Amino acid sequence: MRKIDKTEIYVMKSYRQLKSEKRRVAVIGTGQTKFEARTPNKTYYELALEAAMMAMSDGGITLGNIDSVVYGIYNDLFERQIMPDTYVHDYIGMYGKPGIRITTGGATGGYAFRSGYSEIASGLADVTLVIGAEKAQDCYDWAQGKTTPEVIKSIAYSADMTWEFPLGTSAASSYAILASAHMKKYGTTEEQAALVSVKNHGNAINNPFAQSPMKITVDEVMQSRMISHPFKMLDCSLYTEGAYALVLMSEEKARETDVKDPVWVMGIGSSNDKSFTGSRTVNDRMGKYGDIADLRNHYESAAMAYRMAGIENPRKSVDVAELHDAFSFTEIQAYEAMGFCERGKGGKFIEDGVPMMGGDLPVSPSGGLLGAGHAVGATGVMQIGEVVNQLRNRAEKRQVEINRGTGLAHSIGGPGSSYCSVSVLGVD
């Protein structure tokens, strides 16, 4: 049996202490703009305001009820604005109230939600607004007269500028390394990953806010243009413009205002891995996930969230999940890390139809990032909002069967998926 070191004992003691002191938090309102390739007639702060007003209307509150705001905005270069949250805060009328911005790559929305939860759980606020917004296509390469090259380059700036960026790294190549390791270790196939793309693009057909709804086949995914082996074009999500907002409220305030259908935050777990993917097996203090085929921080985040929520068997406890699928292989790895199947069995999990609509555990009924779109700062907020609306039975044509009253959202980002946050939500 592995000996637990002093650092881990300290972390566990601190976690238990925090757990005993925090307040219960509910999500009471959601709001979303349509996710689109371009919204040329709206600024990022106009998108943020639109989503925020919808969320406040859904939650039955006004700006005056908001105590604090958390902004999920990933990339200053996308918005062409340093500290873009400052101007959103002004635009939506929140001056005089505290606001903070979170930026953790593709996990920005998940970490923004975590921060909003902490505002209320700690007692700093009773009502917090969480807004994720992005305007990726405003990032323009004037020399080439194109948008896409500059967007890709600006994301590559997230890599280490000394050792990685000069070698031509990209988001796709960073995650392709992880996918290739999983294929080599477990025998996962490109065809199995293609099933994720087929599923999520198909799910998006029933999402009126989705960017890329389409009915496609495994063959079409396999024949699409190669991006970074093993990723083909249809294995990759598209850059998106849009916003999503959530209203969070303390239990005391929710009871006081007679909120009709609150969805409770049951557990949150977050973990950061080493940014240099190749160094993750070196000086591995935890000693649990010794190679890059298994995403260590995903397992740790899920375990933390489940422990906080009191969940021992996620496969039998979770009704619906939204898993990060910027690339199709990532969803397969997430099946395993979230405990929905055994390690190395993610490919078979989707082959067996378990995560399909109508399966035992539907995954990404929204269409995920592949189908709904990847508005980076808003993505994790959207995933949580989708789970909330599923648990409230408000997902319309994409509604899944809710039996246990529990859902999960999984948000990742950064070089080689170095950030991960998992949120477990439930209804009474």
Tab-separated table of C-alpha atoms in Angstrom:
chain	number	residue	atom	x	y	z
A	1	MET	CA	0.000	0.000	0.000
A	2	ARG	CA	1.423	3.411	-0.987
A	3	LYS	CA	2.428	5.634	1.933
A	4	ILE	CA	0.674	9.023	1.975
A	5	ASP	CA	3.191	11.849	2.321
A	6	LYS	CA	2.924	14.865	4.636
A	7	THR	CA	1.845	17.221	1.858
A	8	GLU	CA	-1.136	15.030	0.965
A	9	ILE	CA	-2.144	14.751	4.639
A	10	TYR	CA	-2.088	18.549	4.917
A	11	VAL	CA	-4.206	18.923	1.762
A	12	MET	CA	-6.770	16.384	2.983
A	13	LYS	CA	-7.032	18.052	6.412
A	14	SER	CA	-7.469	21.463	4.792
A	15	TYR	CA	-10.112	20.042	2.467
A	16	ARG	CA	-12.094	18.539	5.354
A	17	GLN	CA	-11.962	21.825	7.248
A	18	LEU	CA	-13.180	23.791	4.212
A	19	LYS	CA	-15.948	21.265	3.600
A	20	SER	CA	-17.330	21.734	7.113
A	21	GLU	CA	-17.447	25.539	6.877
A	22	LYS	CA	-18.790	26.279	3.399
A	23	ARG	CA	-22.351	27.331	2.527
A	24	ARG	CA	-24.598	25.512	0.066
A	25	VAL	CA	-24.826	27.139	-3.380
A	26	ALA	CA	-27.476	26.871	-6.109
A	27	VAL	CA	-27.588	27.779	-9.785
A	28	ILE	CA	-30.885	29.610	-10.304
A	29	GLY	CA	-30.581	31.144	-13.778
A	30	THR	CA	-28.990	30.470	-17.174
A	31	GLY	CA	-28.649	32.598	-20.296
A	32	GLN	CA	-26.947	32.105	-23.655
A	33	THR	CA	-26.359	33.856	-26.934
A	34	LYS	CA	-26.223	31.788	-30.085
A	35	PHE	CA	-22.771	30.318	-30.678
A	36	GLU	CA	-21.617	31.421	-34.141
A	37	ALA	CA	-18.492	31.554	-36.268
A	38	ARG	CA	-18.743	35.347	-36.385
A	39	THR	CA	-20.907	38.003	-34.764
A	40	PRO	CA	-19.620	41.082	-36.630
A	41	ASN	CA	-22.358	43.382	-35.354
A	42	LYS	CA	-21.728	42.754	-31.643
A	43	THR	CA	-18.788	43.392	-29.338
A	44	TYR	CA	-17.722	40.908	-26.683
A	45	TYR	CA	-19.300	43.060	-23.981
A	46	GLU	CA	-22.590	43.230	-25.886
A	47	LEU	CA	-22.606	39.425	-26.059
A	48	ALA	CA	-21.845	39.259	-22.333
A	49	LEU	CA	-24.682	41.655	-21.493
A	50	GLU	CA	-27.156	39.699	-23.627
A	51	ALA	CA	-26.346	36.434	-21.854
A	52	ALA	CA	-26.342	38.110	-18.428
A	53	MET	CA	-29.771	39.678	-18.933
A	54	MET	CA	-31.195	36.310	-19.984
A	55	ALA	CA	-29.705	34.595	-16.929
A	56	MET	CA	-31.018	37.254	-14.549
A	57	SER	CA	-34.463	37.081	-16.119
A	58	ASP	CA	-34.440	33.294	-15.790
A	59	GLY	CA	-33.414	33.601	-12.143
A	60	GLY	CA	-35.993	36.278	-11.384
A	61	ILE	CA	-33.460	38.874	-10.237
A	62	THR	CA	-32.122	42.259	-11.359
A	63	LEU	CA	-28.661	43.850	-11.426
A	64	GLY	CA	-29.308	45.323	-8.004
A	65	ASN	CA	-29.429	41.822	-6.509
A	66	ILE	CA	-25.943	40.904	-7.748
A	67	ASP	CA	-23.156	41.066	-5.138
A	68	SER	CA	-20.216	40.123	-7.359
A	69	VAL	CA	-19.313	39.029	-10.876
A	70	VAL	CA	-16.811	36.498	-12.196
A	71	TYR	CA	-15.760	36.806	-15.840
A	72	GLY	CA	-14.444	33.946	-17.922
A	73	ILE	CA	-12.550	35.537	-20.826
A	74	TYR	CA	-9.638	33.514	-22.142
A	75	ASN	CA	-7.535	35.567	-24.523
A	76	ASP	CA	-6.820	39.310	-24.629
A	77	LEU	CA	-5.685	38.937	-28.238
A	78	PHE	CA	-9.088	37.562	-29.243
A	79	GLU	CA	-10.821	40.634	-27.859
A	80	ARG	CA	-8.001	42.996	-28.912
A	81	GLN	CA	-8.222	44.414	-25.404
A	82	ILE	CA	-6.038	44.109	-22.319
A	83	MET	CA	-8.190	43.507	-19.207
A	84	PRO	CA	-11.423	43.102	-21.207
A	85	ASP	CA	-13.369	42.278	-18.045
A	86	THR	CA	-12.999	45.914	-16.935
A	87	TYR	CA	-15.092	47.105	-19.854
A	88	VAL	CA	-17.666	44.330	-19.554
A	89	HIS	CA	-18.081	45.265	-15.885
A	90	ASP	CA	-18.763	48.879	-16.861
A	91	TYR	CA	-21.032	47.967	-19.755
A	92	ILE	CA	-23.380	45.724	-17.793
A	93	GLY	CA	-23.657	48.311	-15.003
A	94	MET	CA	-21.755	46.583	-12.214
A	95	TYR	CA	-19.404	49.441	-11.232
A	96	GLY	CA	-19.285	49.705	-7.459
A	97	LYS	CA	-19.413	45.907	-7.124
A	98	PRO	CA	-16.413	43.543	-7.148
A	99	GLY	CA	-15.525	41.704	-10.325
A	100	ILE	CA	-12.727	39.295	-11.148
A	101	ARG	CA	-11.538	37.672	-14.353
A	102	ILE	CA	-10.439	34.057	-14.775
A	103	THR	CA	-8.325	32.803	-17.677
A	104	THR	CA	-7.247	29.151	-17.786
A	105	GLY	CA	-7.412	28.282	-21.474
A	106	GLY	CA	-10.272	25.989	-22.445
A	107	ALA	CA	-10.998	25.468	-18.738
A	108	THR	CA	-11.700	29.181	-18.219
A	109	GLY	CA	-15.457	28.700	-17.851
A	110	GLY	CA	-15.107	25.828	-15.401
A	111	TYR	CA	-12.659	27.747	-13.231
A	112	ALA	CA	-14.849	30.868	-13.428
A	113	PHE	CA	-17.731	28.786	-12.086
A	114	ARG	CA	-15.466	27.483	-9.327
A	115	SER	CA	-14.575	31.048	-8.385
A	116	GLY	CA	-18.233	32.118	-8.410
A	117	TYR	CA	-19.121	29.162	-6.218
A	118	SER	CA	-16.329	30.101	-3.797
A	119	GLU	CA	-17.614	33.682	-3.524
A	120	ILE	CA	-20.885	32.398	-2.084
A	121	ALA	CA	-19.664	29.298	-0.236
A	122	SER	CA	-17.177	31.458	1.670
A	123	GLY	CA	-19.792	34.039	2.648
A	124	LEU	CA	-18.370	36.893	0.559
A	125	ALA	CA	-21.550	37.100	-1.530
A	126	ASP	CA	-25.131	35.854	-1.609
A	127	VAL	CA	-25.688	36.278	-5.351
A	128	THR	CA	-22.917	35.984	-7.943
A	129	LEU	CA	-23.095	36.334	-11.706
A	130	VAL	CA	-20.715	34.167	-13.745
A	131	ILE	CA	-20.241	35.274	-17.353
A	132	GLY	CA	-18.173	33.552	-20.023
A	133	ALA	CA	-17.637	35.435	-23.282
A	134	GLU	CA	-15.351	35.272	-26.316
A	135	LYS	CA	-14.899	36.963	-29.691
A	136	ALA	CA	-12.202	34.818	-31.258
A	137	GLN	CA	-12.650	35.996	-34.824
A	138	ASP	CA	-11.916	39.627	-33.941
A	139	CYS	CA	-8.311	38.448	-33.821
A	140	TYR	CA	-7.103	39.355	-37.331
A	141	ASP	CA	-3.840	38.924	-39.245
A	142	TRP	CA	-3.568	42.166	-41.200
A	143	ALA	CA	-0.457	40.981	-43.047
A	144	GLN	CA	-2.227	37.942	-44.515
A	145	GLY	CA	-5.706	39.452	-44.617
A	146	LYS	CA	-7.033	36.423	-42.737
A	147	THR	CA	-8.483	35.552	-39.357
A	148	THR	CA	-7.656	31.885	-38.789
A	149	PRO	CA	-3.810	32.034	-38.818
A	150	GLU	CA	-3.782	34.753	-36.165
A	151	VAL	CA	-6.315	32.915	-33.984
A	152	ILE	CA	-4.207	29.746	-34.102
A	153	LYS	CA	-1.046	31.722	-33.372
A	154	SER	CA	-2.592	33.551	-30.421
A	155	ILE	CA	-3.637	30.232	-28.864
A	156	ALA	CA	-0.125	28.876	-29.450
A	157	TYR	CA	1.156	31.737	-27.278
A	158	SER	CA	-0.194	29.673	-24.367
A	159	ALA	CA	2.746	27.327	-24.922
A	160	ASP	CA	6.136	28.119	-23.416
A	161	MET	CA	7.571	30.924	-25.532
A	162	THR	CA	11.175	29.792	-25.020
A	163	TRP	CA	11.025	26.057	-25.596
A	164	GLU	CA	7.734	25.200	-27.329
A	165	PHE	CA	6.364	28.056	-29.420
A	166	PRO	CA	9.486	28.348	-31.647
A	167	LEU	CA	9.044	24.681	-32.593
A	168	GLY	CA	5.574	25.312	-34.017
A	169	THR	CA	3.402	23.866	-31.277
A	170	SER	CA	-0.368	24.315	-31.460
A	171	ALA	CA	-3.414	23.333	-29.432
A	172	ALA	CA	-4.028	20.434	-31.814
A	173	SER	CA	-0.471	19.093	-31.651
A	174	SER	CA	-0.427	19.439	-27.855
A	175	TYR	CA	-3.527	17.280	-27.444
A	176	ALA	CA	-2.571	14.932	-30.291
A	177	ILE	CA	0.421	13.782	-28.234
A	178	LEU	CA	-1.938	12.697	-25.455
A	179	ALA	CA	-4.255	10.941	-27.904
A	180	SER	CA	-1.363	9.077	-29.537
A	181	ALA	CA	-0.145	7.888	-26.141
A	182	HIS	CA	-3.617	6.568	-25.328
A	183	MET	CA	-3.797	4.750	-28.666
A	184	LYS	CA	-0.406	3.151	-28.113
A	185	LYS	CA	-1.098	2.075	-24.532
A	186	TYR	CA	-4.703	0.905	-24.843
A	187	GLY	CA	-5.317	0.249	-28.525
A	188	THR	CA	-7.888	3.023	-28.888
A	189	THR	CA	-8.661	3.582	-32.569
A	190	GLU	CA	-9.303	6.612	-34.739
A	191	GLU	CA	-12.657	5.090	-35.693
A	192	GLN	CA	-13.713	5.003	-32.037
A	193	ALA	CA	-12.807	8.675	-31.692
A	194	ALA	CA	-14.743	9.420	-34.873
A	195	LEU	CA	-17.867	8.091	-33.132
A	196	VAL	CA	-17.557	10.988	-30.664
A	197	SER	CA	-17.626	13.448	-33.551
A	198	VAL	CA	-20.624	11.713	-35.125
A	199	LYS	CA	-22.471	11.721	-31.788
A	200	ASN	CA	-21.809	15.318	-30.828
A	201	HIS	CA	-22.409	16.909	-34.217
A	202	GLY	CA	-25.645	14.925	-34.324
A	203	ASN	CA	-26.680	16.004	-30.820
A	204	ALA	CA	-26.190	19.628	-31.857
A	205	ILE	CA	-29.041	19.299	-34.372
A	206	ASN	CA	-31.460	19.635	-31.445
A	207	ASN	CA	-29.634	22.632	-29.956
A	208	PRO	CA	-30.879	25.931	-31.452
A	209	PHE	CA	-27.803	27.743	-30.071
A	210	ALA	CA	-25.256	25.380	-31.689
A	211	GLN	CA	-22.692	26.409	-34.282
A	212	SER	CA	-22.102	23.100	-36.091
A	213	PRO	CA	-25.178	20.859	-36.136
A	214	MET	CA	-24.807	18.161	-38.772
A	215	LYS	CA	-25.442	14.530	-39.501
A	216	ILE	CA	-22.160	12.858	-40.426
A	217	THR	CA	-20.711	9.349	-40.607
A	218	VAL	CA	-17.550	7.749	-39.284
A	219	ASP	CA	-16.260	7.498	-42.861
A	220	GLU	CA	-16.732	11.231	-43.370
A	221	VAL	CA	-14.778	11.966	-40.201
A	222	MET	CA	-11.998	9.600	-41.249
A	223	GLN	CA	-11.782	11.146	-44.718
A	224	SER	CA	-11.724	14.750	-43.527
A	225	ARG	CA	-8.502	16.734	-43.814
A	226	MET	CA	-5.625	15.766	-41.496
A	227	ILE	CA	-4.825	18.465	-38.925
A	228	SER	CA	-2.369	16.846	-36.499
A	229	HIS	CA	-2.254	13.061	-36.366
A	230	PRO	CA	-4.502	11.424	-35.264
A	231	PHE	CA	-6.861	14.427	-35.467
A	232	LYS	CA	-8.761	15.056	-38.664
A	233	MET	CA	-10.755	18.210	-39.331
A	234	LEU	CA	-14.013	16.712	-38.038
A	235	ASP	CA	-12.247	15.561	-34.864
A	236	CYS	CA	-11.609	19.214	-33.990
A	237	SER	CA	-13.941	21.843	-32.545
A	238	LEU	CA	-14.290	25.229	-34.224
A	239	TYR	CA	-13.515	28.637	-32.782
A	240	THR	CA	-16.717	30.323	-31.750
A	241	GLU	CA	-18.086	33.691	-30.742
A	242	GLY	CA	-20.708	33.862	-28.018
A	243	ALA	CA	-21.474	34.184	-24.329
A	244	TYR	CA	-23.106	32.203	-21.542
A	245	ALA	CA	-24.083	33.382	-18.053
A	246	LEU	CA	-25.176	31.747	-14.806
A	247	VAL	CA	-26.699	33.200	-11.643
A	248	LEU	CA	-25.496	31.551	-8.432
A	249	MET	CA	-27.237	32.059	-5.085
A	250	SER	CA	-26.724	30.994	-1.477
A	251	GLU	CA	-29.160	28.496	0.006
A	252	GLU	CA	-30.391	31.059	2.519
A	253	LYS	CA	-31.156	33.584	-0.211
A	254	ALA	CA	-32.764	30.953	-2.437
A	255	ARG	CA	-35.083	29.854	0.365
A	256	GLU	CA	-35.849	33.474	1.261
A	257	THR	CA	-36.806	34.364	-2.329
A	258	ASP	CA	-38.628	31.068	-2.935
A	259	VAL	CA	-36.594	29.972	-5.965
A	260	LYS	CA	-38.679	27.319	-7.725
A	261	ASP	CA	-36.163	24.897	-9.196
A	262	PRO	CA	-32.639	25.459	-7.866
A	263	VAL	CA	-29.867	23.153	-9.013
A	264	TRP	CA	-27.332	22.633	-6.246
A	265	VAL	CA	-23.559	22.513	-6.540
A	266	MET	CA	-22.809	19.161	-4.932
A	267	GLY	CA	-19.097	18.987	-5.595
A	268	ILE	CA	-16.243	20.754	-7.346
A	269	GLY	CA	-12.767	19.391	-7.931
A	270	SER	CA	-9.884	21.072	-9.727
A	271	SER	CA	-6.284	20.131	-10.397
A	272	ASN	CA	-3.427	21.497	-12.478
A	273	ASP	CA	-0.857	19.211	-14.077
A	274	LYS	CA	2.618	20.091	-15.321
A	275	SER	CA	2.488	22.407	-18.325
A	276	PHE	CA	5.361	20.595	-20.039
A	277	THR	CA	3.689	17.371	-21.153
A	278	GLY	CA	6.951	15.498	-21.521
A	279	SER	CA	8.000	16.175	-17.934
A	280	ARG	CA	4.905	14.681	-16.308
A	281	THR	CA	6.547	11.332	-15.657
A	282	VAL	CA	9.598	12.989	-14.062
A	283	ASN	CA	9.599	13.524	-10.274
A	284	ASP	CA	6.021	12.258	-10.075
A	285	ARG	CA	5.270	13.074	-6.423
A	286	MET	CA	1.811	11.493	-6.448
A	287	GLY	CA	3.033	8.348	-8.177
A	288	LYS	CA	-0.435	7.418	-9.405
A	289	TYR	CA	-0.647	8.080	-13.133
A	290	GLY	CA	2.779	7.505	-14.487
A	291	ASP	CA	2.418	8.310	-18.174
A	292	ILE	CA	0.683	10.796	-20.443
A	293	ALA	CA	-1.893	8.311	-21.745
A	294	ASP	CA	-3.811	8.881	-18.506
A	295	LEU	CA	-4.628	12.487	-17.674
A	296	ARG	CA	-3.665	12.625	-14.013
A	297	ASN	CA	-5.318	15.941	-13.147
A	298	HIS	CA	-8.613	14.771	-14.692
A	299	TYR	CA	-8.684	11.766	-12.357
A	300	GLU	CA	-7.757	13.944	-9.381
A	301	SER	CA	-10.398	16.573	-10.178
A	302	ALA	CA	-13.124	13.951	-10.554
A	303	ALA	CA	-12.136	12.183	-7.326
A	304	MET	CA	-12.225	15.473	-5.425
A	305	ALA	CA	-15.651	16.430	-6.828
A	306	TYR	CA	-17.110	12.980	-6.126
A	307	ARG	CA	-15.752	12.968	-2.583
A	308	MET	CA	-17.327	16.359	-1.911
A	309	ALA	CA	-20.631	15.195	-3.444
A	310	GLY	CA	-20.602	11.865	-1.594
A	311	ILE	CA	-20.582	9.847	-4.824
A	312	GLU	CA	-18.898	6.433	-4.755
A	313	ASN	CA	-20.061	4.973	-8.073
A	314	PRO	CA	-20.370	7.692	-10.748
A	315	ARG	CA	-21.608	5.300	-13.419
A	316	LYS	CA	-24.646	4.518	-11.265
A	317	SER	CA	-25.073	8.031	-9.852
A	318	VAL	CA	-24.822	10.410	-12.825
A	319	ASP	CA	-27.743	10.934	-15.233
A	320	VAL	CA	-26.038	13.213	-17.751
A	321	ALA	CA	-22.586	14.651	-18.392
A	322	GLU	CA	-21.027	17.381	-20.488
A	323	LEU	CA	-17.409	16.424	-21.212
A	324	HIS	CA	-14.792	18.625	-22.837
A	325	ASP	CA	-14.324	17.564	-26.455
A	326	ALA	CA	-12.218	20.235	-28.128
A	327	PHE	CA	-10.853	17.120	-29.832
A	328	SER	CA	-12.770	13.858	-30.117
A	329	PHE	CA	-10.105	11.746	-28.387
A	330	THR	CA	-10.321	13.953	-25.291
A	331	GLU	CA	-13.879	12.814	-24.621
A	332	ILE	CA	-12.770	9.177	-24.723
A	333	GLN	CA	-10.047	9.888	-22.177
A	334	ALA	CA	-12.609	11.745	-20.049
A	335	TYR	CA	-14.970	8.723	-19.937
A	336	GLU	CA	-12.206	6.903	-18.098
A	337	ALA	CA	-11.053	9.763	-15.872
A	338	MET	CA	-14.621	10.487	-14.743
A	339	GLY	CA	-15.016	6.852	-13.710
A	340	PHE	CA	-17.702	6.038	-16.256
A	341	CYS	CA	-15.699	3.044	-17.473
A	342	GLU	CA	-12.436	1.267	-16.727
A	343	ARG	CA	-9.158	2.833	-17.721
A	344	GLY	CA	-8.374	2.035	-21.343
A	345	LYS	CA	-12.004	1.125	-22.116
A	346	GLY	CA	-13.183	4.540	-23.332
A	347	GLY	CA	-13.252	3.446	-26.965
A	348	LYS	CA	-15.419	0.435	-26.179
A	349	PHE	CA	-17.630	2.639	-23.978
A	350	ILE	CA	-18.758	4.654	-26.994
A	351	GLU	CA	-18.829	1.633	-29.308
A	352	ASP	CA	-21.334	0.090	-26.898
A	353	GLY	CA	-23.533	3.200	-27.212
A	354	VAL	CA	-23.501	4.104	-23.513
A	355	PRO	CA	-22.921	7.879	-24.002
A	356	MET	CA	-25.363	8.226	-26.890
A	357	MET	CA	-28.734	9.936	-26.570
A	358	GLY	CA	-30.913	7.142	-25.245
A	359	GLY	CA	-27.895	5.341	-23.774
A	360	ASP	CA	-27.374	4.586	-20.106
A	361	LEU	CA	-25.316	7.756	-19.568
A	362	PRO	CA	-25.838	10.417	-22.269
A	363	VAL	CA	-22.772	12.605	-22.763
A	364	SER	CA	-22.860	16.102	-24.243
A	365	PRO	CA	-26.505	16.342	-25.349
A	366	SER	CA	-25.735	19.994	-26.148
A	367	GLY	CA	-23.457	18.834	-28.951
A	368	GLY	CA	-20.365	19.532	-26.893
A	369	LEU	CA	-17.579	21.694	-28.234
A	370	LEU	CA	-17.556	19.780	-31.523
A	371	GLY	CA	-21.211	20.468	-32.242
A	372	ALA	CA	-22.242	23.451	-30.131
A	373	GLY	CA	-18.953	25.317	-30.592
A	374	HIS	CA	-15.926	26.337	-28.543
A	375	ALA	CA	-16.319	29.947	-27.363
A	376	VAL	CA	-13.349	29.352	-25.113
A	377	GLY	CA	-14.146	31.574	-22.110
A	378	ALA	CA	-17.827	30.661	-22.348
A	379	THR	CA	-17.426	26.946	-23.067
A	380	GLY	CA	-17.214	25.629	-19.514
A	381	VAL	CA	-20.043	27.924	-18.425
A	382	MET	CA	-22.158	26.563	-21.294
A	383	GLN	CA	-21.438	22.974	-20.260
A	384	ILE	CA	-22.541	23.659	-16.680
A	385	GLY	CA	-25.612	25.532	-17.925
A	386	GLU	CA	-26.561	22.585	-20.122
A	387	VAL	CA	-26.358	20.211	-17.162
A	388	VAL	CA	-28.444	22.638	-15.080
A	389	ASN	CA	-31.166	22.794	-17.732
A	390	GLN	CA	-31.135	19.027	-18.174
A	391	LEU	CA	-31.660	18.589	-14.426
A	392	ARG	CA	-34.501	21.143	-14.560
A	393	ASN	CA	-36.060	19.263	-17.496
A	394	ARG	CA	-35.787	22.377	-19.666
A	395	ALA	CA	-33.603	21.057	-22.483
A	396	GLU	CA	-36.499	20.674	-24.930
A	397	LYS	CA	-35.736	18.349	-27.856
A	398	ARG	CA	-32.407	17.270	-26.397
A	399	GLN	CA	-33.797	16.450	-22.930
A	400	VAL	CA	-32.498	13.191	-21.481
A	401	GLU	CA	-34.170	11.044	-18.848
A	402	ILE	CA	-33.347	12.207	-15.325
A	403	ASN	CA	-33.681	9.450	-12.727
A	404	ARG	CA	-31.049	10.138	-10.077
A	405	GLY	CA	-31.052	13.927	-10.209
A	406	THR	CA	-27.300	14.290	-10.736
A	407	GLY	CA	-25.203	15.686	-13.590
A	408	LEU	CA	-21.538	16.418	-14.243
A	409	ALA	CA	-19.589	19.015	-16.227
A	410	HIS	CA	-15.912	18.554	-17.119
A	411	SER	CA	-13.824	21.542	-18.189
A	412	ILE	CA	-10.189	21.397	-19.310
A	413	GLY	CA	-7.604	23.620	-20.934
A	414	GLY	CA	-4.049	24.838	-21.074
A	415	PRO	CA	-0.967	23.241	-22.651
A	416	GLY	CA	-1.517	19.494	-22.769
A	417	SER	CA	-4.716	19.815	-20.736
A	418	SER	CA	-2.838	21.137	-17.722
A	419	TYR	CA	-6.010	22.635	-16.192
A	420	CYS	CA	-9.055	20.582	-15.199
A	421	SER	CA	-12.184	21.395	-13.214
A	422	VAL	CA	-15.087	19.018	-12.591
A	423	SER	CA	-18.462	20.181	-11.269
A	424	VAL	CA	-21.160	17.856	-9.933
A	425	LEU	CA	-24.671	19.298	-9.768
A	426	GLY	CA	-27.925	17.933	-8.429
A	427	VAL	CA	-31.551	18.551	-7.549
A	428	ASP	CA	-33.305	17.834	-4.258
